[in-house]
Amino acid sequence: MSTENMMSIVDPKEYSKAKEEAAQSAGVYVHTFQPPFSYCGKTYDKLTFRFDRLTGADSLAVEDELQALGKAVIVPIFSGQYLTRISARACQERIDFMAFKAMPIRDYNQIRSHARSFFLASELSRETEASG
């Protein structure tokens, strides 16, 4: 989706913030919990997300999951449902999507924001290459 099309769907302030974060985005994100996060009997001090190892199949599988649940995804990089499910797939520690629902909101938001930044950065680099 082009930047112009994206801007007509999302809040311009939110898009600008995500664009700034994207400039600093990397394919690997290590999230440190303070205090440690416990889920299903396991405690996590940190989680490592390898967004750079995701494939098109991962994205399509998440879209299929959401469609089966009746949840429409208009712009995946601004969908919390999409971003947390794709983050679960990128997580090296093999957590499931439900773990995100149990996380403190601060941690959830930081992880979701890094996922968004990664995808926005890849979209922006594609547009830059096309125009250059």
mmCIF file of N, CA and C in Angstrom:
data_model
loop_
_atom_site.group_PDB
_atom_site.id
_atom_site.type_symbol
_atom_site.label_atom_id
_atom_site.label_comp_id
_atom_site.label_asym_id
_atom_site.label_seq_id
_atom_site.Cartn_x
_atom_site.Cartn_y
_atom_site.Cartn_z
ATOM 1 N N MET A 1 0.842 -1.163 0.000
ATOM 2 C CA MET A 1 0.000 0.000 0.000
ATOM 3 C C MET A 1 0.893 1.233 0.000
ATOM 4 N N SER A 2 0.557 2.196 -0.834
ATOM 5 C CA SER A 2 1.373 3.405 -0.929
ATOM 6 C C SER A 2 1.197 4.267 0.315
ATOM 7 N N THR A 3 2.151 5.144 0.516
ATOM 8 C CA THR A 3 2.087 6.055 1.657
ATOM 9 C C THR A 3 0.833 6.922 1.574
ATOM 10 N N GLU A 4 0.476 7.370 0.376
ATOM 11 C CA GLU A 4 -0.712 8.213 0.216
ATOM 12 C C GLU A 4 -1.966 7.448 0.620
ATOM 13 N N ASN A 5 -2.098 6.192 0.177
ATOM 14 C CA ASN A 5 -3.260 5.382 0.541
ATOM 15 C C ASN A 5 -3.305 5.125 2.039
ATOM 16 N N MET A 6 -2.146 4.868 2.644
ATOM 17 C CA MET A 6 -2.077 4.611 4.068
ATOM 18 C C MET A 6 -2.542 5.837 4.852
ATOM 19 N N MET A 7 -2.138 7.008 4.401
ATOM 20 C CA MET A 7 -2.480 8.239 5.103
ATOM 21 C C MET A 7 -3.990 8.497 5.084
ATOM 22 N N SER A 8 -4.690 8.019 4.068
ATOM 23 C CA SER A 8 -6.133 8.241 4.011
ATOM 24 C C SER A 8 -6.891 7.324 4.966
ATOM 25 N N ILE A 9 -6.234 6.265 5.473
ATOM 26 C CA ILE A 9 -6.885 5.294 6.341
ATOM 27 C C ILE A 9 -6.538 5.494 7.809
ATOM 28 N N VAL A 10 -5.314 5.935 8.109
ATOM 29 C CA VAL A 10 -4.852 6.004 9.496
ATOM 30 C C VAL A 10 -4.717 7.443 9.974
ATOM 31 N N ASP A 11 -4.632 7.581 11.279
ATOM 32 C CA ASP A 11 -4.439 8.874 11.907
ATOM 33 C C ASP A 11 -3.060 9.423 11.524
ATOM 34 N N PRO A 12 -2.977 10.635 10.971
ATOM 35 C CA PRO A 12 -1.694 11.191 10.551
ATOM 36 C C PRO A 12 -0.666 11.283 11.677
ATOM 37 N N LYS A 13 -1.098 11.579 12.903
ATOM 38 C CA LYS A 13 -0.154 11.663 14.025
ATOM 39 C C LYS A 13 0.434 10.292 14.336
ATOM 40 N N GLU A 14 -0.411 9.266 14.334
ATOM 41 C CA GLU A 14 0.065 7.914 14.605
ATOM 42 C C GLU A 14 1.020 7.457 13.500
ATOM 43 N N TYR A 15 0.696 7.783 12.253
ATOM 44 C CA TYR A 15 1.552 7.412 11.137
ATOM 45 C C TYR A 15 2.908 8.104 11.239
ATOM 46 N N SER A 16 2.909 9.394 11.581
ATOM 47 C CA SER A 16 4.167 10.137 11.710
ATOM 48 C C SER A 16 5.055 9.541 12.788
ATOM 49 N N LYS A 17 4.453 9.188 13.916
ATOM 50 C CA LYS A 17 5.224 8.580 14.999
ATOM 51 C C LYS A 17 5.800 7.238 14.557
ATOM 52 N N ALA A 18 4.989 6.423 13.897
ATOM 53 C CA ALA A 18 5.462 5.121 13.418
ATOM 54 C C ALA A 18 6.567 5.288 12.384
ATOM 55 N N LYS A 19 6.459 6.308 11.556
ATOM 56 C CA LYS A 19 7.479 6.570 10.540
ATOM 57 C C LYS A 19 8.814 6.930 11.192
ATOM 58 N N GLU A 20 8.766 7.742 12.252
ATOM 59 C CA GLU A 20 9.991 8.093 12.988
ATOM 60 C C GLU A 20 10.624 6.853 13.610
ATOM 61 N N GLU A 21 9.792 6.011 14.222
ATOM 62 C CA GLU A 21 10.302 4.783 14.835
ATOM 63 C C GLU A 21 10.887 3.854 13.782
ATOM 64 N N ALA A 22 10.296 3.842 12.602
ATOM 65 C CA ALA A 22 10.755 2.963 11.530
ATOM 66 C C ALA A 22 12.177 3.295 11.100
ATOM 67 N N ALA A 23 12.532 4.559 11.166
ATOM 68 C CA ALA A 23 13.872 4.967 10.773
ATOM 69 C C ALA A 23 14.935 4.304 11.646
ATOM 70 N N GLN A 24 14.551 3.901 12.868
ATOM 71 C CA GLN A 24 15.501 3.274 13.791
ATOM 72 C C GLN A 24 15.275 1.769 13.918
ATOM 73 N N SER A 25 14.369 1.224 13.123
ATOM 74 C CA SER A 25 13.979 -0.177 13.259
ATOM 75 C C SER A 25 15.068 -1.124 12.773
ATOM 76 N N ALA A 26 15.159 -2.248 13.462
ATOM 77 C CA ALA A 26 16.063 -3.316 13.054
ATOM 78 C C ALA A 26 15.267 -4.610 13.006
ATOM 79 N N GLY A 27 15.817 -5.601 12.343
ATOM 80 C CA GLY A 27 15.131 -6.881 12.195
ATOM 81 C C GLY A 27 15.078 -7.710 13.455
ATOM 82 N N VAL A 28 15.889 -7.378 14.449
ATOM 83 C CA VAL A 28 15.911 -8.117 15.709
ATOM 84 C C VAL A 28 15.585 -7.146 16.840
ATOM 85 N N TYR A 29 14.683 -7.567 17.689
ATOM 86 C CA TYR A 29 14.323 -6.747 18.848
ATOM 87 C C TYR A 29 14.338 -7.637 20.088
ATOM 88 N N VAL A 30 15.059 -7.198 21.117
ATOM 89 C CA VAL A 30 15.083 -7.900 22.396
ATOM 90 C C VAL A 30 14.321 -7.041 23.395
ATOM 91 N N HIS A 31 13.236 -7.613 23.905
ATOM 92 C CA HIS A 31 12.422 -6.897 24.883
ATOM 93 C C HIS A 31 12.745 -7.425 26.279
ATOM 94 N N THR A 32 13.092 -6.520 27.181
ATOM 95 C CA THR A 32 13.387 -6.886 28.558
ATOM 96 C C THR A 32 12.209 -6.479 29.444
ATOM 97 N N PHE A 33 11.700 -7.434 30.203
ATOM 98 C CA PHE A 33 10.588 -7.180 31.116
ATOM 99 C C PHE A 33 11.124 -6.664 32.441
ATOM 100 N N GLN A 34 10.445 -5.658 32.997
ATOM 101 C CA GLN A 34 10.802 -5.105 34.294
ATOM 102 C C GLN A 34 9.517 -4.882 35.065
ATOM 103 N N PRO A 35 9.106 -5.707 35.965
ATOM 104 C CA PRO A 35 9.718 -6.959 36.438
ATOM 105 C C PRO A 35 9.479 -8.085 35.433
ATOM 106 N N PRO A 36 10.100 -9.257 35.662
ATOM 107 C CA PRO A 36 9.898 -10.391 34.765
ATOM 108 C C PRO A 36 8.410 -10.723 34.598
ATOM 109 N N PHE A 37 8.088 -11.270 33.454
ATOM 110 C CA PHE A 37 6.711 -11.590 33.067
ATOM 111 C C PHE A 37 6.491 -13.104 33.182
ATOM 112 N N SER A 38 5.428 -13.503 33.856
ATOM 113 C CA SER A 38 5.101 -14.923 34.001
ATOM 114 C C SER A 38 3.844 -15.244 33.214
ATOM 115 N N TYR A 39 3.903 -16.363 32.491
ATOM 116 C CA TYR A 39 2.773 -16.808 31.680
ATOM 117 C C TYR A 39 2.813 -18.331 31.580
ATOM 118 N N CYS A 40 1.696 -18.955 31.890
ATOM 119 C CA CYS A 40 1.554 -20.427 31.814
ATOM 120 C C CYS A 40 2.668 -21.153 32.567
ATOM 121 N N GLY A 41 2.988 -20.656 33.750
ATOM 122 C CA GLY A 41 3.973 -21.326 34.582
ATOM 123 C C GLY A 41 5.421 -21.069 34.230
ATOM 124 N N LYS A 42 5.674 -20.211 33.254
ATOM 125 C CA LYS A 42 7.045 -19.893 32.864
ATOM 126 C C LYS A 42 7.283 -18.400 33.054
ATOM 127 N N THR A 43 8.474 -18.050 33.540
ATOM 128 C CA THR A 43 8.817 -16.643 33.763
ATOM 129 C C THR A 43 9.844 -16.207 32.730
ATOM 130 N N TYR A 44 9.596 -15.036 32.150
ATOM 131 C CA TYR A 44 10.461 -14.484 31.107
ATOM 132 C C TYR A 44 11.096 -13.190 31.591
ATOM 133 N N ASP A 45 12.420 -13.133 31.508
ATOM 134 C CA ASP A 45 13.142 -11.884 31.770
ATOM 135 C C ASP A 45 13.191 -11.048 30.502
ATOM 136 N N LYS A 46 13.275 -11.745 29.364
ATOM 137 C CA LYS A 46 13.347 -11.069 28.070
ATOM 138 C C LYS A 46 12.791 -11.985 26.992
ATOM 139 N N LEU A 47 12.422 -11.386 25.881
ATOM 140 C CA LEU A 47 11.987 -12.109 24.694
ATOM 141 C C LEU A 47 12.745 -11.548 23.505
ATOM 142 N N THR A 48 13.153 -12.421 22.601
ATOM 143 C CA THR A 48 13.861 -11.990 21.401
ATOM 144 C C THR A 48 12.971 -12.216 20.190
ATOM 145 N N PHE A 49 12.783 -11.163 19.417
ATOM 146 C CA PHE A 49 11.944 -11.217 18.228
ATOM 147 C C PHE A 49 12.825 -11.077 16.992
ATOM 148 N N ARG A 50 12.707 -12.040 16.081
ATOM 149 C CA ARG A 50 13.475 -12.034 14.825
ATOM 150 C C ARG A 50 12.511 -11.728 13.673
ATOM 151 N N PHE A 51 12.146 -10.473 13.542
ATOM 152 C CA PHE A 51 11.241 -10.067 12.472
ATOM 153 C C PHE A 51 11.880 -10.293 11.104
ATOM 154 N N ASP A 52 13.208 -10.250 11.063
ATOM 155 C CA ASP A 52 13.914 -10.435 9.797
ATOM 156 C C ASP A 52 13.842 -11.871 9.276
ATOM 157 N N ARG A 53 13.365 -12.807 10.078
ATOM 158 C CA ARG A 53 13.253 -14.207 9.647
ATOM 159 C C ARG A 53 11.831 -14.590 9.230
ATOM 160 N N LEU A 54 10.914 -13.663 9.329
ATOM 161 C CA LEU A 54 9.542 -13.944 8.917
ATOM 162 C C LEU A 54 9.469 -14.069 7.397
ATOM 163 N N THR A 55 8.478 -14.823 6.940
ATOM 164 C CA THR A 55 8.288 -15.003 5.503
ATOM 165 C C THR A 55 6.884 -14.551 5.111
ATOM 166 N N GLY A 56 6.657 -14.515 3.825
ATOM 167 C CA GLY A 56 5.320 -14.222 3.325
ATOM 168 C C GLY A 56 4.310 -15.234 3.844
ATOM 169 N N ALA A 57 4.745 -16.475 3.994
ATOM 170 C CA ALA A 57 3.852 -17.513 4.518
ATOM 171 C C ALA A 57 3.388 -17.177 5.932
ATOM 172 N N ASP A 58 4.269 -16.600 6.740
ATOM 173 C CA ASP A 58 3.882 -16.186 8.098
ATOM 174 C C ASP A 58 2.794 -15.119 8.039
ATOM 175 N N SER A 59 2.983 -14.141 7.188
ATOM 176 C CA SER A 59 2.009 -13.059 7.076
ATOM 177 C C SER A 59 0.662 -13.588 6.585
ATOM 178 N N LEU A 60 0.692 -14.427 5.567
ATOM 179 C CA LEU A 60 -0.558 -14.978 5.038
ATOM 180 C C LEU A 60 -1.258 -15.866 6.063
ATOM 181 N N ALA A 61 -0.482 -16.617 6.831
ATOM 182 C CA ALA A 61 -1.080 -17.481 7.863
ATOM 183 C C ALA A 61 -1.787 -16.639 8.926
ATOM 184 N N VAL A 62 -1.180 -15.532 9.310
ATOM 185 C CA VAL A 62 -1.813 -14.649 10.296
ATOM 186 C C VAL A 62 -3.077 -14.031 9.702
ATOM 187 N N GLU A 63 -3.007 -13.601 8.459
ATOM 188 C CA GLU A 63 -4.205 -13.042 7.824
ATOM 189 C C GLU A 63 -5.316 -14.090 7.753
ATOM 190 N N ASP A 64 -4.965 -15.343 7.436
ATOM 191 C CA ASP A 64 -5.955 -16.426 7.393
ATOM 192 C C ASP A 64 -6.567 -16.670 8.770
ATOM 193 N N GLU A 65 -5.723 -16.655 9.824
ATOM 194 C CA GLU A 65 -6.223 -16.830 11.199
ATOM 195 C C GLU A 65 -7.250 -15.761 11.533
ATOM 196 N N LEU A 66 -6.919 -14.534 11.215
ATOM 197 C CA LEU A 66 -7.800 -13.419 11.542
ATOM 198 C C LEU A 66 -9.089 -13.476 10.723
ATOM 199 N N GLN A 67 -8.959 -13.851 9.473
ATOM 200 C CA GLN A 67 -10.150 -13.968 8.628
ATOM 201 C C GLN A 67 -11.077 -15.065 9.160
ATOM 202 N N ALA A 68 -10.494 -16.189 9.595
ATOM 203 C CA ALA A 68 -11.296 -17.285 10.157
ATOM 204 C C ALA A 68 -12.026 -16.848 11.422
ATOM 205 N N LEU A 69 -11.449 -15.884 12.146
ATOM 206 C CA LEU A 69 -12.083 -15.353 13.354
ATOM 207 C C LEU A 69 -13.065 -14.224 13.042
ATOM 208 N N GLY A 70 -13.180 -13.871 11.765
ATOM 209 C CA GLY A 70 -14.091 -12.795 11.374
ATOM 210 C C GLY A 70 -13.551 -11.410 11.650
ATOM 211 N N LYS A 71 -12.221 -11.295 11.778
ATOM 212 C CA LYS A 71 -11.597 -10.000 12.057
ATOM 213 C C LYS A 71 -10.945 -9.482 10.774
ATOM 214 N N ALA A 72 -11.456 -8.391 10.275
ATOM 215 C CA ALA A 72 -10.913 -7.806 9.054
ATOM 216 C C ALA A 72 -9.631 -7.047 9.356
ATOM 217 N N VAL A 73 -8.658 -7.191 8.473
ATOM 218 C CA VAL A 73 -7.404 -6.452 8.604
ATOM 219 C C VAL A 73 -7.280 -5.567 7.374
ATOM 220 N N ILE A 74 -7.466 -4.277 7.577
ATOM 221 C CA ILE A 74 -7.397 -3.321 6.474
ATOM 222 C C ILE A 74 -5.944 -2.928 6.214
ATOM 223 N N VAL A 75 -5.261 -2.488 7.251
ATOM 224 C CA VAL A 75 -3.846 -2.103 7.158
ATOM 225 C C VAL A 75 -3.107 -2.892 8.238
ATOM 226 N N PRO A 76 -2.466 -4.007 7.866
ATOM 227 C CA PRO A 76 -1.846 -4.878 8.871
ATOM 228 C C PRO A 76 -0.904 -4.176 9.844
ATOM 229 N N ILE A 77 -0.133 -3.199 9.374
ATOM 230 C CA ILE A 77 0.837 -2.570 10.288
ATOM 231 C C ILE A 77 0.187 -1.699 11.344
ATOM 232 N N PHE A 78 -1.109 -1.475 11.242
ATOM 233 C CA PHE A 78 -1.818 -0.715 12.277
ATOM 234 C C PHE A 78 -2.866 -1.565 12.991
ATOM 235 N N SER A 79 -2.792 -2.870 12.813
ATOM 236 C CA SER A 79 -3.716 -3.789 13.469
ATOM 237 C C SER A 79 -3.018 -4.481 14.634
ATOM 238 N N GLY A 80 -3.491 -4.225 15.852
ATOM 239 C CA GLY A 80 -2.916 -4.889 17.030
ATOM 240 C C GLY A 80 -3.030 -6.401 16.922
ATOM 241 N N GLN A 81 -4.147 -6.890 16.405
ATOM 242 C CA GLN A 81 -4.339 -8.334 16.234
ATOM 243 C C GLN A 81 -3.271 -8.917 15.305
ATOM 244 N N TYR A 82 -3.036 -8.254 14.187
ATOM 245 C CA TYR A 82 -2.027 -8.728 13.237
ATOM 246 C C TYR A 82 -0.629 -8.648 13.843
ATOM 247 N N LEU A 83 -0.295 -7.483 14.402
ATOM 248 C CA LEU A 83 1.063 -7.271 14.905
ATOM 249 C C LEU A 83 1.428 -8.216 16.048
ATOM 250 N N THR A 84 0.497 -8.499 16.946
ATOM 251 C CA THR A 84 0.831 -9.398 18.052
ATOM 252 C C THR A 84 0.925 -10.846 17.573
ATOM 253 N N ARG A 85 0.082 -11.232 16.638
ATOM 254 C CA ARG A 85 0.164 -12.602 16.116
ATOM 255 C C ARG A 85 1.457 -12.808 15.314
ATOM 256 N N ILE A 86 1.839 -11.818 14.532
ATOM 257 C CA ILE A 86 3.073 -11.941 13.760
ATOM 258 C C ILE A 86 4.280 -11.882 14.698
ATOM 259 N N SER A 87 4.168 -11.105 15.783
ATOM 260 C CA SER A 87 5.251 -11.055 16.777
ATOM 261 C C SER A 87 5.420 -12.410 17.458
ATOM 262 N N ALA A 88 4.319 -13.070 17.749
ATOM 263 C CA ALA A 88 4.408 -14.410 18.350
ATOM 264 C C ALA A 88 5.169 -15.352 17.426
ATOM 265 N N ARG A 89 4.966 -15.226 16.121
ATOM 266 C CA ARG A 89 5.686 -16.064 15.149
ATOM 267 C C ARG A 89 7.168 -15.694 15.081
ATOM 268 N N ALA A 90 7.486 -14.420 15.322
ATOM 269 C CA ALA A 90 8.878 -13.963 15.269
ATOM 270 C C ALA A 90 9.640 -14.240 16.560
ATOM 271 N N CYS A 91 8.933 -14.573 17.626
ATOM 272 C CA CYS A 91 9.555 -14.742 18.942
ATOM 273 C C CYS A 91 10.346 -16.048 19.022
ATOM 274 N N GLN A 92 11.600 -15.943 19.352
ATOM 275 C CA GLN A 92 12.466 -17.124 19.470
ATOM 276 C C GLN A 92 12.088 -18.011 20.643
ATOM 277 N N GLU A 93 11.481 -17.438 21.669
ATOM 278 C CA GLU A 93 11.133 -18.214 22.857
ATOM 279 C C GLU A 93 9.827 -18.985 22.698
ATOM 280 N N ARG A 94 9.217 -18.929 21.558
ATOM 281 C CA ARG A 94 8.017 -19.708 21.224
ATOM 282 C C ARG A 94 6.846 -19.452 22.172
ATOM 283 N N ILE A 95 6.439 -18.217 22.273
ATOM 284 C CA ILE A 95 5.242 -17.891 23.047
ATOM 285 C C ILE A 95 4.050 -17.898 22.095
ATOM 286 N N ASP A 96 2.867 -18.033 22.643
ATOM 287 C CA ASP A 96 1.694 -17.978 21.772
ATOM 288 C C ASP A 96 1.041 -16.594 21.855
ATOM 289 N N PHE A 97 0.120 -16.373 20.952
ATOM 290 C CA PHE A 97 -0.561 -15.087 20.860
ATOM 291 C C PHE A 97 -1.227 -14.686 22.177
ATOM 292 N N MET A 98 -1.767 -15.635 22.894
ATOM 293 C CA MET A 98 -2.476 -15.337 24.142
ATOM 294 C C MET A 98 -1.561 -14.712 25.195
ATOM 295 N N ALA A 99 -0.270 -14.957 25.104
ATOM 296 C CA ALA A 99 0.676 -14.349 26.050
ATOM 297 C C ALA A 99 0.622 -12.827 25.964
ATOM 298 N N PHE A 100 0.395 -12.302 24.769
ATOM 299 C CA PHE A 100 0.328 -10.848 24.612
ATOM 300 C C PHE A 100 -0.860 -10.256 25.354
ATOM 301 N N LYS A 101 -1.948 -11.006 25.413
ATOM 302 C CA LYS A 101 -3.127 -10.529 26.139
ATOM 303 C C LYS A 101 -2.864 -10.465 27.642
ATOM 304 N N ALA A 102 -1.962 -11.297 28.120
ATOM 305 C CA ALA A 102 -1.661 -11.355 29.551
ATOM 306 C C ALA A 102 -0.550 -10.385 29.965
ATOM 307 N N MET A 103 0.176 -9.840 29.010
ATOM 308 C CA MET A 103 1.294 -8.940 29.323
ATOM 309 C C MET A 103 0.805 -7.613 29.879
ATOM 310 N N PRO A 104 1.638 -6.999 30.714
ATOM 311 C CA PRO A 104 1.346 -5.620 31.112
ATOM 312 C C PRO A 104 1.271 -4.749 29.845
ATOM 313 N N ILE A 105 0.382 -3.798 29.855
ATOM 314 C CA ILE A 105 0.133 -2.968 28.675
ATOM 315 C C ILE A 105 1.400 -2.271 28.181
ATOM 316 N N ARG A 106 2.254 -1.868 29.090
ATOM 317 C CA ARG A 106 3.509 -1.192 28.708
ATOM 318 C C ARG A 106 4.356 -2.095 27.826
ATOM 319 N N ASP A 107 4.526 -3.350 28.232
ATOM 320 C CA ASP A 107 5.325 -4.293 27.460
ATOM 321 C C ASP A 107 4.653 -4.631 26.134
ATOM 322 N N TYR A 108 3.340 -4.880 26.209
ATOM 323 C CA TYR A 108 2.572 -5.166 24.997
ATOM 324 C C TYR A 108 2.746 -4.049 23.971
ATOM 325 N N ASN A 109 2.589 -2.810 24.409
ATOM 326 C CA ASN A 109 2.708 -1.673 23.497
ATOM 327 C C ASN A 109 4.102 -1.535 22.909
ATOM 328 N N GLN A 110 5.128 -1.785 23.704
ATOM 329 C CA GLN A 110 6.493 -1.664 23.200
ATOM 330 C C GLN A 110 6.784 -2.722 22.133
ATOM 331 N N ILE A 111 6.354 -3.947 22.366
ATOM 332 C CA ILE A 111 6.583 -5.019 21.391
ATOM 333 C C ILE A 111 5.791 -4.733 20.119
ATOM 334 N N ARG A 112 4.530 -4.379 20.275
ATOM 335 C CA ARG A 112 3.688 -4.068 19.118
ATOM 336 C C ARG A 112 4.286 -2.917 18.317
ATOM 337 N N SER A 113 4.787 -1.907 19.006
ATOM 338 C CA SER A 113 5.386 -0.752 18.344
ATOM 339 C C SER A 113 6.626 -1.144 17.544
ATOM 340 N N HIS A 114 7.443 -2.023 18.085
ATOM 341 C CA HIS A 114 8.639 -2.472 17.352
ATOM 342 C C HIS A 114 8.258 -3.291 16.124
ATOM 343 N N ALA A 115 7.237 -4.107 16.232
ATOM 344 C CA ALA A 115 6.767 -4.867 15.066
ATOM 345 C C ALA A 115 6.290 -3.898 13.987
ATOM 346 N N ARG A 116 5.493 -2.911 14.389
ATOM 347 C CA ARG A 116 4.993 -1.916 13.435
ATOM 348 C C ARG A 116 6.154 -1.191 12.766
ATOM 349 N N SER A 117 7.130 -0.793 13.548
ATOM 350 C CA SER A 117 8.276 -0.065 13.007
ATOM 351 C C SER A 117 9.041 -0.909 11.998
ATOM 352 N N PHE A 118 9.210 -2.183 12.289
ATOM 353 C CA PHE A 118 9.919 -3.066 11.354
ATOM 354 C C PHE A 118 9.189 -3.117 10.013
ATOM 355 N N PHE A 119 7.877 -3.330 10.056
ATOM 356 C CA PHE A 119 7.120 -3.432 8.810
ATOM 357 C C PHE A 119 7.041 -2.102 8.078
ATOM 358 N N LEU A 120 6.908 -1.017 8.814
ATOM 359 C CA LEU A 120 6.879 0.292 8.184
ATOM 360 C C LEU A 120 8.222 0.594 7.525
ATOM 361 N N ALA A 121 9.311 0.238 8.178
ATOM 362 C CA ALA A 121 10.641 0.465 7.608
ATOM 363 C C ALA A 121 10.802 -0.314 6.310
ATOM 364 N N SER A 122 10.315 -1.545 6.258
ATOM 365 C CA SER A 122 10.446 -2.318 5.025
ATOM 366 C C SER A 122 9.587 -1.721 3.921
ATOM 367 N N GLU A 123 8.431 -1.187 4.275
ATOM 368 C CA GLU A 123 7.549 -0.530 3.303
ATOM 369 C C GLU A 123 8.192 0.754 2.792
ATOM 370 N N LEU A 124 8.780 1.538 3.692
ATOM 371 C CA LEU A 124 9.408 2.799 3.296
ATOM 372 C C LEU A 124 10.641 2.556 2.437
ATOM 373 N N SER A 125 11.423 1.513 2.749
ATOM 374 C CA SER A 125 12.619 1.237 1.944
ATOM 375 C C SER A 125 12.219 0.786 0.544
ATOM 376 N N ARG A 126 11.087 0.076 0.432
ATOM 377 C CA ARG A 126 10.601 -0.351 -0.878
ATOM 378 C C ARG A 126 10.201 0.877 -1.696
ATOM 379 N N GLU A 127 9.516 1.829 -1.074
ATOM 380 C CA GLU A 127 9.094 3.047 -1.763
ATOM 381 C C GLU A 127 10.309 3.886 -2.165
ATOM 382 N N THR A 128 11.325 3.940 -1.301
ATOM 383 C CA THR A 128 12.531 4.701 -1.596
ATOM 384 C C THR A 128 13.262 4.094 -2.791
ATOM 385 N N GLU A 129 13.367 2.758 -2.815
ATOM 386 C CA GLU A 129 14.017 2.075 -3.935
ATOM 387 C C GLU A 129 13.250 2.305 -5.232
ATOM 388 N N ALA A 130 11.924 2.284 -5.175
ATOM 389 C CA ALA A 130 11.107 2.467 -6.369
ATOM 390 C C ALA A 130 11.225 3.883 -6.935
ATOM 391 N N SER A 131 11.370 4.862 -6.037
ATOM 392 C CA SER A 131 11.449 6.243 -6.497
ATOM 393 C C SER A 131 12.869 6.661 -6.868
ATOM 394 N N GLY A 132 13.844 5.888 -6.420
ATOM 395 C CA GLY A 132 15.244 6.270 -6.644
ATOM 396 C C GLY A 132 15.820 5.561 -7.741
#
